[in-house]
Amino acid sequence: MQKIKELLIEKSLLSSALITIAVTFGIISVLAVEAFQFFSEVSILDFFTDTQWTPLFTDKHYGILPLLSGTLLTSFIAISVALPVGLSISIYLSEYAPTNFRKTVKPLLELLAAVPTVVYGFFALIVVTPFLQQFIPGLSGFNSLSAGIVMGIMIIPFVSSISEDALYAVPKDLREASYGMGATKLQTAFKVVVPAASSGIIVSIILAISRAIGETMIVAIAAGQQPRLTLDPTVPVETITAYIVQVSLGDVQHGSIEYKTIFAAGITLFVFTFLLNSLSYRIRKKYQEKYE
C-alpha cells in the first residue's frame, strides 16, 4: 500500500513537471507559428531596421525599433531607481539592521510586489506625473519618466530581497577576518561582503530588468501609446507590452496582418526576456562551480 502511494505521488509530480513543459512549448509554438506567418508578409529586415511603427494607420510601417526604444527607456529608468535603493536596503538589512527589525521589515518590503500593477499605473498617472510637472514644466501628461520611476519602485523587492539573501549567506568568517585586519563595518560591507555576494546581486538585477521589460499595465496607463524612436523621457512612448494590450482590445480584425503584429512583437519580447534569464542562470551556475 505504501509503495502504491509513493508511486502515485511520484507520477503526480512527474505529471506536473510535464504539464509545465508542455504549456511552455505550447506558448512558444503559438508565437512561432503566428510570427512566421507575419514575417512571410513583412520583411524581417524592415521589421528590425524601419524607424516607424504604424501598422494600424493607412500608411503602414512595421519597424519594431520605436517599441523597443520605449521598452528599453522605461526599463532603464526603472533599474536606475531600483538598483541604488534596493542595494542600499539589502546592505542595511544584512549588515546593520537588528535581527528583529530585519525579520519585520523584509516581509513588509516584499508586499510592494503584491500590489496590483494597475494601481501602480494610476499612481504614476495621477500622483507622480503632476508632482514631476512642478519641476519639469514641459513634461507631458503621458511620459516614460513617471512610468519608469514607478516601475522602479515596483521592482525594488526583486533587487533588495534576492540581494539581501545573497549578502546574508556570506560566511561570517569573512566578516570576522576583515574586522581582524582593522577594517570598519562600512569597509567590510562594501569591500568584502558585496564582492563575495556579487553573483546573487547580479542575478537579482537581471531578474529585475526582465520584470521591468515585461511590465504591462504601468506603461499602458502612464507612458502613453505613441510609438516613437526617442530617448527623451518627458514625451509619450509606447512599449511592446502596451502595444499588445492595445491590439488585444478587439478593434483589430482577427487573422489580419495588423493582428499578427502582436505575435511578432511578442516573440521579440520573449527572446529578450529569455536571453536575460539564461544569462542570470549562467552567472549563478558559474559562481556556484567557482566556489564549490
PDB file of C-alpha atoms in Angstrom:
ATOM      1  CA  MET A   1       0.000   0.000   0.000  1.00  0.00           C
ATOM      2  CA  GLN A   2       2.829   2.347   0.886  1.00  0.00           C
ATOM      3  CA  LYS A   3       4.559   1.631  -2.422  1.00  0.00           C
ATOM      4  CA  ILE A   4       1.352   2.442  -4.320  1.00  0.00           C
ATOM      5  CA  LYS A   5       1.051   5.800  -2.518  1.00  0.00           C
ATOM      6  CA  GLU A   6       4.669   6.642  -3.263  1.00  0.00           C
ATOM      7  CA  LEU A   7       4.178   5.672  -6.912  1.00  0.00           C
ATOM      8  CA  LEU A   8       1.086   7.882  -7.180  1.00  0.00           C
ATOM      9  CA  ILE A   9       2.956  10.808  -5.624  1.00  0.00           C
ATOM     10  CA  GLU A  10       5.895  10.277  -7.975  1.00  0.00           C
ATOM     11  CA  LYS A  11       3.631  10.138 -11.037  1.00  0.00           C
ATOM     12  CA  SER A  12       1.735  13.240  -9.874  1.00  0.00           C
ATOM     13  CA  LEU A  13       4.949  15.206  -9.531  1.00  0.00           C
ATOM     14  CA  LEU A  14       6.119  13.966 -12.939  1.00  0.00           C
ATOM     15  CA  SER A  15       2.782  14.970 -14.483  1.00  0.00           C
ATOM     16  CA  SER A  16       3.068  18.448 -13.005  1.00  0.00           C
ATOM     17  CA  ALA A  17       6.531  18.851 -14.475  1.00  0.00           C
ATOM     18  CA  LEU A  18       5.426  17.562 -17.892  1.00  0.00           C
ATOM     19  CA  ILE A  19       2.368  19.846 -17.924  1.00  0.00           C
ATOM     20  CA  THR A  20       4.590  22.843 -17.215  1.00  0.00           C
ATOM     21  CA  ILE A  21       6.937  21.879 -20.050  1.00  0.00           C
ATOM     22  CA  ALA A  22       4.010  21.250 -22.407  1.00  0.00           C
ATOM     23  CA  VAL A  23       2.434  24.632 -21.652  1.00  0.00           C
ATOM     24  CA  THR A  24       5.778  26.358 -22.253  1.00  0.00           C
ATOM     25  CA  PHE A  25       6.246  24.628 -25.603  1.00  0.00           C
ATOM     26  CA  GLY A  26       2.633  25.409 -26.490  1.00  0.00           C
ATOM     27  CA  ILE A  27       3.154  29.113 -25.895  1.00  0.00           C
ATOM     28  CA  ILE A  28       6.385  29.127 -27.889  1.00  0.00           C
ATOM     29  CA  SER A  29       4.733  27.189 -30.730  1.00  0.00           C
ATOM     30  CA  VAL A  30       1.800  29.596 -30.996  1.00  0.00           C
ATOM     31  CA  LEU A  31       4.134  32.593 -31.015  1.00  0.00           C
ATOM     32  CA  ALA A  32       6.462  30.992 -33.566  1.00  0.00           C
ATOM     33  CA  VAL A  33       3.713  29.903 -35.974  1.00  0.00           C
ATOM     34  CA  GLU A  34       1.884  33.239 -35.942  1.00  0.00           C
ATOM     35  CA  ALA A  35       5.140  35.191 -36.138  1.00  0.00           C
ATOM     36  CA  PHE A  36       6.247  33.067 -39.118  1.00  0.00           C
ATOM     37  CA  GLN A  37       3.016  33.965 -40.926  1.00  0.00           C
ATOM     38  CA  PHE A  38       3.659  37.632 -40.170  1.00  0.00           C
ATOM     39  CA  PHE A  39       7.230  37.505 -41.468  1.00  0.00           C
ATOM     40  CA  SER A  40       6.050  35.743 -44.619  1.00  0.00           C
ATOM     41  CA  GLU A  41       4.298  39.035 -45.484  1.00  0.00           C
ATOM     42  CA  VAL A  42       6.676  41.545 -43.861  1.00  0.00           C
ATOM     43  CA  SER A  43      10.432  41.575 -44.353  1.00  0.00           C
ATOM     44  CA  ILE A  44      12.294  40.719 -41.193  1.00  0.00           C
ATOM     45  CA  LEU A  45      14.946  43.236 -42.238  1.00  0.00           C
ATOM     46  CA  ASP A  46      12.346  46.030 -42.340  1.00  0.00           C
ATOM     47  CA  PHE A  47      10.982  44.802 -39.006  1.00  0.00           C
ATOM     48  CA  PHE A  48      14.310  45.407 -37.285  1.00  0.00           C
ATOM     49  CA  THR A  49      15.514  48.456 -39.230  1.00  0.00           C
ATOM     50  CA  ASP A  50      12.458  50.603 -40.014  1.00  0.00           C
ATOM     51  CA  THR A  51      12.150  53.530 -37.600  1.00  0.00           C
ATOM     52  CA  GLN A  52       8.349  53.804 -37.823  1.00  0.00           C
ATOM     53  CA  TRP A  53       5.697  51.569 -36.262  1.00  0.00           C
ATOM     54  CA  THR A  54       2.275  52.360 -37.755  1.00  0.00           C
ATOM     55  CA  PRO A  55       0.550  49.023 -38.506  1.00  0.00           C
ATOM     56  CA  LEU A  56      -2.860  50.458 -37.543  1.00  0.00           C
ATOM     57  CA  PHE A  57      -2.531  53.516 -39.824  1.00  0.00           C
ATOM     58  CA  THR A  58      -3.228  53.900 -43.556  1.00  0.00           C
ATOM     59  CA  ASP A  59       0.487  54.394 -44.241  1.00  0.00           C
ATOM     60  CA  LYS A  60       1.688  51.149 -42.712  1.00  0.00           C
ATOM     61  CA  HIS A  61       5.180  50.644 -41.328  1.00  0.00           C
ATOM     62  CA  TYR A  62       6.317  47.637 -39.303  1.00  0.00           C
ATOM     63  CA  GLY A  63       9.559  48.766 -37.695  1.00  0.00           C
ATOM     64  CA  ILE A  64       9.847  47.457 -34.140  1.00  0.00           C
ATOM     65  CA  LEU A  65      12.568  49.958 -33.144  1.00  0.00           C
ATOM     66  CA  PRO A  66      10.148  52.583 -31.677  1.00  0.00           C
ATOM     67  CA  LEU A  67       8.573  49.941 -29.421  1.00  0.00           C
ATOM     68  CA  LEU A  68      11.986  48.592 -28.452  1.00  0.00           C
ATOM     69  CA  SER A  69      13.260  52.068 -27.590  1.00  0.00           C
ATOM     70  CA  GLY A  70      10.212  52.742 -25.422  1.00  0.00           C
ATOM     71  CA  THR A  71      10.606  49.401 -23.665  1.00  0.00           C
ATOM     72  CA  LEU A  72      14.323  49.847 -23.033  1.00  0.00           C
ATOM     73  CA  LEU A  73      13.931  53.501 -21.964  1.00  0.00           C
ATOM     74  CA  THR A  74      11.308  52.768 -19.302  1.00  0.00           C
ATOM     75  CA  SER A  75      13.280  49.712 -18.146  1.00  0.00           C
ATOM     76  CA  PHE A  76      16.484  51.761 -17.862  1.00  0.00           C
ATOM     77  CA  ILE A  77      14.729  54.407 -15.756  1.00  0.00           C
ATOM     78  CA  ALA A  78      13.200  51.676 -13.593  1.00  0.00           C
ATOM     79  CA  ILE A  79      16.502  49.922 -12.904  1.00  0.00           C
ATOM     80  CA  SER A  80      18.174  53.307 -12.253  1.00  0.00           C
ATOM     81  CA  VAL A  81      15.671  53.783  -9.424  1.00  0.00           C
ATOM     82  CA  ALA A  82      15.528  50.204  -8.128  1.00  0.00           C
ATOM     83  CA  LEU A  83      19.262  49.412  -8.163  1.00  0.00           C
ATOM     84  CA  PRO A  84      20.632  52.021  -5.722  1.00  0.00           C
ATOM     85  CA  VAL A  85      17.582  51.896  -3.453  1.00  0.00           C
ATOM     86  CA  GLY A  86      17.325  48.100  -3.478  1.00  0.00           C
ATOM     87  CA  LEU A  87      21.043  47.547  -2.860  1.00  0.00           C
ATOM     88  CA  SER A  88      21.076  50.121  -0.045  1.00  0.00           C
ATOM     89  CA  ILE A  89      18.151  48.375   1.613  1.00  0.00           C
ATOM     90  CA  SER A  90      19.724  44.941   1.229  1.00  0.00           C
ATOM     91  CA  ILE A  91      23.075  46.078   2.663  1.00  0.00           C
ATOM     92  CA  TYR A  92      21.387  47.756   5.612  1.00  0.00           C
ATOM     93  CA  LEU A  93      19.178  44.756   6.408  1.00  0.00           C
ATOM     94  CA  SER A  94      22.083  42.313   6.081  1.00  0.00           C
ATOM     95  CA  GLU A  95      24.866  44.235   7.811  1.00  0.00           C
ATOM     96  CA  TYR A  96      23.352  46.877  10.077  1.00  0.00           C
ATOM     97  CA  ALA A  97      19.732  46.122  10.996  1.00  0.00           C
ATOM     98  CA  PRO A  98      18.917  44.252  14.225  1.00  0.00           C
ATOM     99  CA  THR A  99      17.581  40.743  13.699  1.00  0.00           C
ATOM    100  CA  ASN A 100      14.044  41.547  14.842  1.00  0.00           C
ATOM    101  CA  PHE A 101      13.916  44.638  12.613  1.00  0.00           C
ATOM    102  CA  ARG A 102      15.122  42.598   9.627  1.00  0.00           C
ATOM    103  CA  LYS A 103      12.518  39.901  10.192  1.00  0.00           C
ATOM    104  CA  THR A 104       9.781  42.536  10.368  1.00  0.00           C
ATOM    105  CA  VAL A 105      10.784  44.902   7.571  1.00  0.00           C
ATOM    106  CA  LYS A 106      11.761  42.375   4.904  1.00  0.00           C
ATOM    107  CA  PRO A 107       8.267  40.794   4.581  1.00  0.00           C
ATOM    108  CA  LEU A 108       6.707  44.277   4.599  1.00  0.00           C
ATOM    109  CA  LEU A 109       9.045  45.365   1.828  1.00  0.00           C
ATOM    110  CA  GLU A 110       8.131  42.343  -0.259  1.00  0.00           C
ATOM    111  CA  LEU A 111       4.485  43.435  -0.089  1.00  0.00           C
ATOM    112  CA  LEU A 112       5.364  46.007  -2.761  1.00  0.00           C
ATOM    113  CA  ALA A 113       5.486  43.126  -5.236  1.00  0.00           C
ATOM    114  CA  ALA A 114       1.939  42.128  -4.252  1.00  0.00           C
ATOM    115  CA  VAL A 115       0.370  45.483  -5.170  1.00  0.00           C
ATOM    116  CA  PRO A 116      -1.586  45.178  -8.467  1.00  0.00           C
ATOM    117  CA  THR A 117       0.298  46.839 -11.301  1.00  0.00           C
ATOM    118  CA  VAL A 118      -2.809  48.719 -12.395  1.00  0.00           C
ATOM    119  CA  VAL A 119      -2.684  50.527  -9.031  1.00  0.00           C
ATOM    120  CA  TYR A 120       0.930  51.476  -9.721  1.00  0.00           C
ATOM    121  CA  GLY A 121      -0.124  52.728 -13.152  1.00  0.00           C
ATOM    122  CA  PHE A 122      -2.789  55.059 -11.801  1.00  0.00           C
ATOM    123  CA  PHE A 123      -0.396  56.187  -9.067  1.00  0.00           C
ATOM    124  CA  ALA A 124       2.132  57.149 -11.751  1.00  0.00           C
ATOM    125  CA  LEU A 125      -0.505  58.976 -13.808  1.00  0.00           C
ATOM    126  CA  ILE A 126      -2.357  60.787 -11.025  1.00  0.00           C
ATOM    127  CA  VAL A 127       0.349  61.396  -8.409  1.00  0.00           C
ATOM    128  CA  VAL A 128       3.864  61.083  -9.827  1.00  0.00           C
ATOM    129  CA  THR A 129       3.319  62.887 -13.143  1.00  0.00           C
ATOM    130  CA  PRO A 130       1.667  66.001 -11.628  1.00  0.00           C
ATOM    131  CA  PHE A 131       4.412  66.096  -8.987  1.00  0.00           C
ATOM    132  CA  LEU A 132       7.157  65.931 -11.620  1.00  0.00           C
ATOM    133  CA  GLN A 133       5.427  68.587 -13.732  1.00  0.00           C
ATOM    134  CA  GLN A 134       6.065  71.075 -10.926  1.00  0.00           C
ATOM    135  CA  PHE A 135       9.795  70.693 -11.561  1.00  0.00           C
ATOM    136  CA  ILE A 136       9.719  69.831 -15.293  1.00  0.00           C
ATOM    137  CA  PRO A 137       7.256  72.234 -16.933  1.00  0.00           C
ATOM    138  CA  GLY A 138       7.496  70.616 -20.367  1.00  0.00           C
ATOM    139  CA  LEU A 139       6.678  67.145 -19.056  1.00  0.00           C
ATOM    140  CA  SER A 140       3.821  65.535 -20.971  1.00  0.00           C
ATOM    141  CA  GLY A 141       0.825  64.059 -19.167  1.00  0.00           C
ATOM    142  CA  PHE A 142       1.924  60.680 -20.511  1.00  0.00           C
ATOM    143  CA  ASN A 143       5.658  60.051 -20.332  1.00  0.00           C
ATOM    144  CA  SER A 144       8.241  57.354 -19.757  1.00  0.00           C
ATOM    145  CA  LEU A 145       9.822  59.144 -16.782  1.00  0.00           C
ATOM    146  CA  SER A 146       6.965  58.734 -14.308  1.00  0.00           C
ATOM    147  CA  ALA A 147       6.199  55.246 -15.628  1.00  0.00           C
ATOM    148  CA  GLY A 148       9.848  54.241 -15.220  1.00  0.00           C
ATOM    149  CA  ILE A 149      10.113  55.679 -11.711  1.00  0.00           C
ATOM    150  CA  VAL A 150       7.025  53.810 -10.513  1.00  0.00           C
ATOM    151  CA  MET A 151       8.219  50.625 -12.226  1.00  0.00           C
ATOM    152  CA  GLY A 152      11.464  51.068 -10.308  1.00  0.00           C
ATOM    153  CA  ILE A 153       9.519  51.275  -7.043  1.00  0.00           C
ATOM    154  CA  MET A 154       7.651  48.121  -8.003  1.00  0.00           C
ATOM    155  CA  ILE A 155      10.807  46.067  -8.696  1.00  0.00           C
ATOM    156  CA  ILE A 156      12.705  47.212  -5.588  1.00  0.00           C
ATOM    157  CA  PRO A 157      11.732  43.967  -3.779  1.00  0.00           C
ATOM    158  CA  PHE A 158      13.280  41.909  -6.605  1.00  0.00           C
ATOM    159  CA  VAL A 159      16.617  43.639  -6.071  1.00  0.00           C
ATOM    160  CA  SER A 160      16.536  44.040  -2.300  1.00  0.00           C
ATOM    161  CA  SER A 161      15.191  40.619  -1.336  1.00  0.00           C
ATOM    162  CA  ILE A 162      17.418  38.457  -3.549  1.00  0.00           C
ATOM    163  CA  SER A 163      20.467  40.645  -2.896  1.00  0.00           C
ATOM    164  CA  GLU A 164      19.845  40.554   0.850  1.00  0.00           C
ATOM    165  CA  ASP A 165      19.630  36.756   0.768  1.00  0.00           C
ATOM    166  CA  ALA A 166      22.939  36.640  -1.105  1.00  0.00           C
ATOM    167  CA  LEU A 167      24.602  39.059   1.336  1.00  0.00           C
ATOM    168  CA  TYR A 168      23.233  37.252   4.392  1.00  0.00           C
ATOM    169  CA  ALA A 169      24.574  33.931   3.044  1.00  0.00           C
ATOM    170  CA  VAL A 170      28.169  35.209   3.002  1.00  0.00           C
ATOM    171  CA  PRO A 171      30.064  33.276   5.724  1.00  0.00           C
ATOM    172  CA  LYS A 172      30.649  35.190   8.954  1.00  0.00           C
ATOM    173  CA  ASP A 173      34.274  34.107   8.850  1.00  0.00           C
ATOM    174  CA  LEU A 174      34.907  36.605   6.046  1.00  0.00           C
ATOM    175  CA  ARG A 175      33.443  39.436   8.106  1.00  0.00           C
ATOM    176  CA  GLU A 176      35.421  38.470  11.193  1.00  0.00           C
ATOM    177  CA  ALA A 177      38.636  38.215   9.167  1.00  0.00           C
ATOM    178  CA  SER A 178      38.005  41.692   7.783  1.00  0.00           C
ATOM    179  CA  TYR A 179      37.382  43.104  11.262  1.00  0.00           C
ATOM    180  CA  GLY A 180      40.547  41.363  12.438  1.00  0.00           C
ATOM    181  CA  MET A 181      42.501  43.249   9.767  1.00  0.00           C
ATOM    182  CA  GLY A 182      41.231  46.523  11.204  1.00  0.00           C
ATOM    183  CA  ALA A 183      38.507  47.247   8.637  1.00  0.00           C
ATOM    184  CA  THR A 184      35.422  49.192   9.660  1.00  0.00           C
ATOM    185  CA  LYS A 185      31.899  47.871   9.240  1.00  0.00           C
ATOM    186  CA  LEU A 186      31.373  50.072   6.186  1.00  0.00           C
ATOM    187  CA  GLN A 187      34.609  48.876   4.566  1.00  0.00           C
ATOM    188  CA  THR A 188      33.719  45.264   5.337  1.00  0.00           C
ATOM    189  CA  ALA A 189      30.268  45.639   3.838  1.00  0.00           C
ATOM    190  CA  PHE A 190      31.369  47.209   0.562  1.00  0.00           C
ATOM    191  CA  LYS A 191      34.820  45.673   0.044  1.00  0.00           C
ATOM    192  CA  VAL A 192      34.291  42.167   1.413  1.00  0.00           C
ATOM    193  CA  VAL A 193      30.623  41.169   1.670  1.00  0.00           C
ATOM    194  CA  VAL A 194      29.300  42.799  -1.513  1.00  0.00           C
ATOM    195  CA  PRO A 195      32.054  41.327  -3.772  1.00  0.00           C
ATOM    196  CA  ALA A 196      31.527  37.909  -2.179  1.00  0.00           C
ATOM    197  CA  ALA A 197      27.791  38.093  -2.909  1.00  0.00           C
ATOM    198  CA  SER A 198      28.214  39.643  -6.358  1.00  0.00           C
ATOM    199  CA  SER A 199      26.748  36.653  -8.210  1.00  0.00           C
ATOM    200  CA  GLY A 200      23.468  36.845  -6.310  1.00  0.00           C
ATOM    201  CA  ILE A 201      23.354  40.620  -6.695  1.00  0.00           C
ATOM    202  CA  ILE A 202      23.915  40.400 -10.457  1.00  0.00           C
ATOM    203  CA  VAL A 203      21.194  37.759 -10.769  1.00  0.00           C
ATOM    204  CA  SER A 204      18.756  39.959  -8.823  1.00  0.00           C
ATOM    205  CA  ILE A 205      19.489  42.878 -11.149  1.00  0.00           C
ATOM    206  CA  ILE A 206      18.969  40.786 -14.290  1.00  0.00           C
ATOM    207  CA  LEU A 207      15.704  39.357 -12.966  1.00  0.00           C
ATOM    208  CA  ALA A 208      14.544  42.871 -12.069  1.00  0.00           C
ATOM    209  CA  ILE A 209      15.339  44.046 -15.609  1.00  0.00           C
ATOM    210  CA  SER A 210      13.359  41.115 -17.023  1.00  0.00           C
ATOM    211  CA  ARG A 211      10.419  42.061 -14.816  1.00  0.00           C
ATOM    212  CA  ALA A 212      10.623  45.673 -15.950  1.00  0.00           C
ATOM    213  CA  ILE A 213      10.786  44.729 -19.640  1.00  0.00           C
ATOM    214  CA  GLY A 214       7.699  42.540 -19.284  1.00  0.00           C
ATOM    215  CA  GLU A 215       5.634  45.079 -17.329  1.00  0.00           C
ATOM    216  CA  THR A 216       2.331  45.972 -18.992  1.00  0.00           C
ATOM    217  CA  MET A 217      -0.215  47.994 -17.038  1.00  0.00           C
ATOM    218  CA  ILE A 218       2.060  50.732 -15.692  1.00  0.00           C
ATOM    219  CA  VAL A 219       3.386  51.666 -19.117  1.00  0.00           C
ATOM    220  CA  ALA A 220      -0.002  51.204 -20.774  1.00  0.00           C
ATOM    221  CA  ILE A 221      -1.577  53.704 -18.358  1.00  0.00           C
ATOM    222  CA  ALA A 222       1.212  56.204 -17.659  1.00  0.00           C
ATOM    223  CA  ALA A 223       3.625  56.126 -20.616  1.00  0.00           C
ATOM    224  CA  GLY A 224       1.089  56.704 -23.374  1.00  0.00           C
ATOM    225  CA  GLN A 225       0.551  54.850 -26.650  1.00  0.00           C
ATOM    226  CA  GLN A 226       2.602  56.826 -29.122  1.00  0.00           C
ATOM    227  CA  PRO A 227       5.391  54.700 -30.640  1.00  0.00           C
ATOM    228  CA  ARG A 228       8.389  56.899 -31.320  1.00  0.00           C
ATOM    229  CA  LEU A 229      12.109  56.314 -31.598  1.00  0.00           C
ATOM    230  CA  THR A 230      13.397  58.583 -28.836  1.00  0.00           C
ATOM    231  CA  LEU A 231      15.454  58.661 -25.665  1.00  0.00           C
ATOM    232  CA  ASP A 232      13.574  61.681 -24.290  1.00  0.00           C
ATOM    233  CA  PRO A 233      11.856  60.565 -21.056  1.00  0.00           C
ATOM    234  CA  THR A 234       9.490  63.569 -20.994  1.00  0.00           C
ATOM    235  CA  VAL A 235       7.392  62.598 -24.035  1.00  0.00           C
ATOM    236  CA  PRO A 236       4.825  59.813 -24.549  1.00  0.00           C
ATOM    237  CA  VAL A 237       6.179  56.483 -25.753  1.00  0.00           C
ATOM    238  CA  GLU A 238       4.789  53.022 -26.324  1.00  0.00           C
ATOM    239  CA  THR A 239       6.309  49.742 -25.209  1.00  0.00           C
ATOM    240  CA  ILE A 240       5.924  46.286 -26.703  1.00  0.00           C
ATOM    241  CA  THR A 241       3.578  45.141 -23.955  1.00  0.00           C
ATOM    242  CA  ALA A 242       1.439  48.287 -24.195  1.00  0.00           C
ATOM    243  CA  TYR A 243       1.025  47.750 -27.942  1.00  0.00           C
ATOM    244  CA  ILE A 244      -0.043  44.141 -27.397  1.00  0.00           C
ATOM    245  CA  VAL A 245      -2.701  45.369 -24.952  1.00  0.00           C
ATOM    246  CA  GLN A 246      -3.865  47.997 -27.462  1.00  0.00           C
ATOM    247  CA  VAL A 247      -4.370  45.474 -30.272  1.00  0.00           C
ATOM    248  CA  SER A 248      -5.851  42.817 -27.983  1.00  0.00           C
ATOM    249  CA  LEU A 249      -8.777  45.078 -27.050  1.00  0.00           C
ATOM    250  CA  GLY A 250     -10.682  43.710 -30.043  1.00  0.00           C
ATOM    251  CA  ASP A 251     -10.715  46.619 -32.503  1.00  0.00           C
ATOM    252  CA  VAL A 252      -8.411  44.812 -34.963  1.00  0.00           C
ATOM    253  CA  GLN A 253      -9.753  42.057 -37.189  1.00  0.00           C
ATOM    254  CA  HIS A 254      -8.630  38.619 -36.078  1.00  0.00           C
ATOM    255  CA  GLY A 255      -6.237  36.977 -38.528  1.00  0.00           C
ATOM    256  CA  SER A 256      -5.278  40.193 -40.292  1.00  0.00           C
ATOM    257  CA  ILE A 257      -1.677  41.295 -40.746  1.00  0.00           C
ATOM    258  CA  GLU A 258      -2.310  44.029 -38.168  1.00  0.00           C
ATOM    259  CA  TYR A 259      -3.450  41.392 -35.676  1.00  0.00           C
ATOM    260  CA  LYS A 260      -0.409  39.221 -36.349  1.00  0.00           C
ATOM    261  CA  THR A 261       1.884  42.065 -35.361  1.00  0.00           C
ATOM    262  CA  ILE A 262       1.218  41.248 -31.694  1.00  0.00           C
ATOM    263  CA  PHE A 263       2.803  37.823 -32.190  1.00  0.00           C
ATOM    264  CA  ALA A 264       5.853  39.324 -33.900  1.00  0.00           C
ATOM    265  CA  ALA A 265       6.181  41.817 -31.053  1.00  0.00           C
ATOM    266  CA  GLY A 266       5.517  39.076 -28.507  1.00  0.00           C
ATOM    267  CA  ILE A 267       8.210  36.742 -29.791  1.00  0.00           C
ATOM    268  CA  THR A 268      10.663  39.661 -29.816  1.00  0.00           C
ATOM    269  CA  LEU A 269       9.848  40.320 -26.172  1.00  0.00           C
ATOM    270  CA  PHE A 270      10.128  36.612 -25.402  1.00  0.00           C
ATOM    271  CA  VAL A 271      13.614  36.438 -26.941  1.00  0.00           C
ATOM    272  CA  PHE A 272      14.765  39.412 -24.847  1.00  0.00           C
ATOM    273  CA  THR A 273      13.497  38.002 -21.549  1.00  0.00           C
ATOM    274  CA  PHE A 274      14.731  34.505 -22.419  1.00  0.00           C
ATOM    275  CA  LEU A 275      18.242  35.802 -23.063  1.00  0.00           C
ATOM    276  CA  LEU A 276      18.246  37.747 -19.788  1.00  0.00           C
ATOM    277  CA  ASN A 277      17.021  34.754 -17.780  1.00  0.00           C
ATOM    278  CA  SER A 278      19.568  32.486 -19.477  1.00  0.00           C
ATOM    279  CA  LEU A 279      22.298  34.986 -18.636  1.00  0.00           C
ATOM    280  CA  SER A 280      21.278  35.065 -14.969  1.00  0.00           C
ATOM    281  CA  TYR A 281      21.241  31.250 -14.865  1.00  0.00           C
ATOM    282  CA  ARG A 282      24.723  31.021 -16.391  1.00  0.00           C
ATOM    283  CA  ILE A 283      26.129  33.616 -13.982  1.00  0.00           C
ATOM    284  CA  ARG A 284      24.655  31.810 -10.988  1.00  0.00           C
ATOM    285  CA  LYS A 285      25.947  28.434 -12.215  1.00  0.00           C
ATOM    286  CA  LYS A 286      29.391  29.837 -12.957  1.00  0.00           C
ATOM    287  CA  TYR A 287      29.811  31.226  -9.444  1.00  0.00           C
ATOM    288  CA  GLN A 288      28.414  28.041  -7.879  1.00  0.00           C
ATOM    289  CA  GLU A 289      31.051  25.990  -9.717  1.00  0.00           C
ATOM    290  CA  LYS A 290      33.737  28.504  -8.729  1.00  0.00           C
ATOM    291  CA  TYR A 291      33.056  28.245  -5.021  1.00  0.00           C
ATOM    292  CA  GLU A 292      32.266  24.521  -4.811  1.00  0.00           C
TER     293      GLU A 292
END
